[in-house]
Amino acid sequence: GEKVIASYLERSWNCNLRKLQKYGSFDFAFEKANDEGQLVVRGFVEVKRRNCDHDKYKTIMVSATKRQSALSLLAATECSSAFVIVYNDRIKFISLLEKPCYTTVGGRFDRGDKSDEEVVLHYETSRLSDLGLSPFNKSYIANAA
């Protein structure tokens, strides 16, 4: 799934996505050639796959620690960011520089483990930009075949 999403984003944004190490703030570095033809990082991309349609929930949630580490990387590099959500029907995104709508304490409560709880930022899905049909959308798959 990740390779399918990466190549979709590379085509959509006319860029190269370089996979970053497993425990970084972002999944990919967003690279484009500069005027000298050197591949330089212009931004960072975090991808989340959601097994539902884009309009099922009113908000998307982002871990506060994920945004915090992302903001320090963005401040250091002066690059942009994209938090990409791949739904079954559409692909949407928002910059992690955007302020969240509100904050809650969330996470998994089913295991009775306090360490599963964390501070979570909520972004209303109406604020997300649309990138187009998801590569997991039936009509997208039919057209690609």
Coordinates of N, CA and C in Angstrom, one line a residue, residues 75-144:
A75 N 10.8 24.1 11.4 CA 11.5 25.3 11.8 C 12.9 25.3 11.4
A76 N 13.6 24.1 11.6 CA 15.0 24.0 11.4 C 15.3 24.0 9.9
T77 N 14.4 23.5 9.1 CA 14.7 23.3 7.6 C 14.0 24.4 6.8
E78 N 13.0 25.1 7.4 CA 12.2 26.1 6.7 C 11.5 25.4 5.5
C79 N 11.1 24.1 5.6 CA 10.4 23.4 4.6 C 8.9 23.3 4.9
S80 N 8.1 22.9 4.0 CA 6.7 22.8 4.2 C 6.4 21.4 4.6
S81 N 5.1 21.1 5.0 CA 4.7 19.8 5.4 C 3.3 19.5 4.8
A82 N 3.1 18.2 4.6 CA 1.8 17.7 4.2 C 1.4 16.5 5.1
F83 N 0.3 16.6 5.8 CA -0.3 15.4 6.5 C -1.3 14.9 5.5
V84 N -1.0 13.7 4.9 CA -1.9 13.1 3.9 C -2.7 12.0 4.5
I85 N -4.0 12.1 4.2 CA -4.9 11.0 4.7 C -5.5 10.3 3.5
V86 N -5.2 9.0 3.4 CA -5.7 8.2 2.3 C -6.9 7.5 2.7
Y87 N -8.1 7.9 2.3 CA -9.3 7.3 2.6 C -9.6 6.3 1.5
N88 N -10.7 5.5 1.6 CA -11.1 4.6 0.6 C -11.5 5.3 -0.7
D89 N -12.1 6.5 -0.5 CA -12.7 7.2 -1.7 C -11.8 8.3 -2.2
R90 N -11.2 9.1 -1.3 CA -10.5 10.3 -1.7 C -9.1 10.3 -1.0
I91 N -8.2 11.2 -1.5 CA -7.0 11.5 -0.8 C -7.1 13.0 -0.4
K92 N -6.9 13.3 0.9 CA -7.0 14.6 1.4 C -5.7 15.0 2.1
F93 N -5.4 16.3 2.3 CA -4.2 16.7 3.1 C -4.3 18.0 3.7
I94 N -3.5 18.2 4.7 CA -3.4 19.5 5.4 C -2.0 19.7 5.9
S95 N -1.5 20.9 6.0 CA -0.2 21.2 6.5 C -0.2 21.1 8.0
L96 N 0.8 20.5 8.6 CA 0.9 20.4 10.1 C 1.3 21.8 10.7
L97 N 1.6 22.8 9.8 CA 1.7 24.1 10.3 C 0.4 24.7 10.7
E98 N -0.7 24.2 10.2 CA -2.0 24.7 10.5 C -2.4 24.4 12.0
K99 N -3.0 25.4 12.6 CA -3.4 25.2 14.0 C -4.6 24.2 14.1
P100 N -4.5 23.3 15.1 CA -5.7 22.4 15.2 C -6.9 23.1 15.7
C101 N -8.1 22.4 15.5 CA -9.4 23.0 15.9 C -9.5 22.9 17.5
Y102 N -9.1 21.7 18.0 CA -9.2 21.5 19.4 C -8.3 20.3 19.8
T103 N -8.1 20.1 21.1 CA -7.2 19.1 21.6 C -8.0 18.3 22.7
T104 N -7.7 16.9 22.6 CA -8.3 16.0 23.6 C -7.2 15.1 24.1
V105 N -7.5 14.3 25.1 CA -6.7 13.2 25.5 C -7.4 12.0 24.9
G106 N -6.7 11.3 24.1 CA -7.3 10.2 23.3 C -6.4 9.0 23.3
G107 N -6.7 8.1 22.3 CA -5.9 6.9 22.2 C -6.7 5.7 22.4
R108 N -6.1 4.6 22.7 CA -6.7 3.3 22.9 C -7.0 3.1 24.4
F109 N -8.3 2.8 24.7 CA -8.6 2.6 26.1 C -9.0 1.1 26.4
D110 N -9.0 0.3 25.3 CA -9.5 -1.1 25.4 C -8.6 -2.0 26.1
R111 N -7.3 -1.6 26.2 CA -6.3 -2.5 26.8 C -6.0 -2.2 28.2
G112 N -6.6 -1.1 28.7 CA -6.4 -0.8 30.1 C -5.0 -0.3 30.4
D113 N -4.3 0.1 29.4 CA -2.9 0.5 29.6 C -2.8 2.1 29.4
K114 N -2.5 2.7 30.5 CA -2.4 4.2 30.6 C -1.5 4.8 29.5
S115 N -0.5 4.0 29.1 CA 0.5 4.5 28.2 C -0.1 4.6 26.8
D116 N -1.3 4.0 26.5 CA -1.9 4.1 25.2 C -2.6 5.4 25.1
E117 N -2.8 6.2 26.2 CA -3.4 7.5 26.1 C -2.4 8.5 25.7
E118 N -2.8 9.5 24.9 CA -1.9 10.6 24.6 C -2.7 11.9 24.2
V119 N -2.0 13.0 24.1 CA -2.7 14.2 23.7 C -2.8 14.2 22.2
V120 N -4.1 14.5 21.8 CA -4.4 14.3 20.4 C -5.0 15.6 19.9
L121 N -4.5 16.0 18.7 CA -5.0 17.3 18.0 C -6.1 16.9 17.0
H122 N -7.1 17.7 16.9 CA -8.2 17.4 16.0 C -8.3 18.5 14.9
Y123 N -8.4 18.1 13.7 CA -8.6 19.0 12.5 C -9.9 18.6 11.9
E124 N -10.8 19.6 11.7 CA -12.0 19.3 11.0 C -11.7 18.9 9.6
T125 N -12.4 17.9 9.1 CA -12.2 17.4 7.8 C -12.5 18.4 6.7
S126 N -13.4 19.3 7.1 CA -13.8 20.4 6.1 C -12.6 21.3 5.7
R127 N -11.6 21.3 6.6 CA -10.4 22.1 6.4 C -9.4 21.4 5.4
L128 N -9.6 20.1 5.2 CA -8.6 19.4 4.4 C -8.7 19.7 2.9
S129 N -7.6 19.8 2.2 CA -7.5 20.0 0.8 C -7.7 18.6 0.1
D130 N -8.3 18.6 -1.1 CA -8.6 17.4 -1.8 C -7.6 17.2 -2.9
L131 N -7.0 16.0 -3.0 CA -6.0 15.7 -4.0 C -6.6 14.9 -5.1
G132 N -7.8 14.3 -4.9 CA -8.4 13.5 -5.9 C -8.9 12.1 -5.5
L133 N -9.2 11.3 -6.4 CA -9.7 9.9 -6.1 C -8.6 9.1 -5.4
S134 N -8.9 8.4 -4.4 CA -8.0 7.5 -3.8 C -7.5 6.4 -4.7
P135 N -6.3 5.9 -4.7 CA -5.9 4.8 -5.5 C -6.6 3.5 -5.0
F136 N -7.3 3.6 -3.9 CA -8.1 2.4 -3.4 C -9.5 2.5 -3.7
N137 N -9.9 3.6 -4.5 CA -11.3 3.8 -4.9 C -11.5 2.9 -6.1
K138 N -12.7 2.2 -6.1 CA -13.0 1.3 -7.2 C -12.9 1.9 -8.6
S139 N -13.4 3.1 -8.7 CA -13.4 3.7 -10.1 C -12.0 4.1 -10.5
Y140 N -11.1 4.5 -9.5 CA -9.7 4.8 -9.8 C -9.0 3.5 -10.3
I141 N -9.3 2.4 -9.6 CA -8.6 1.1 -9.9 C -9.1 0.7 -11.3
A142 N -10.4 0.8 -11.6 CA -10.9 0.5 -13.0 C -10.3 1.3 -14.1
N143 N -10.1 2.6 -13.9 CA -9.5 3.4 -14.9 C -8.0 3.1 -15.1
A144 N -7.3 2.7 -14.0 CA -5.9 2.4 -14.0 C -5.6 1.1 -14.7

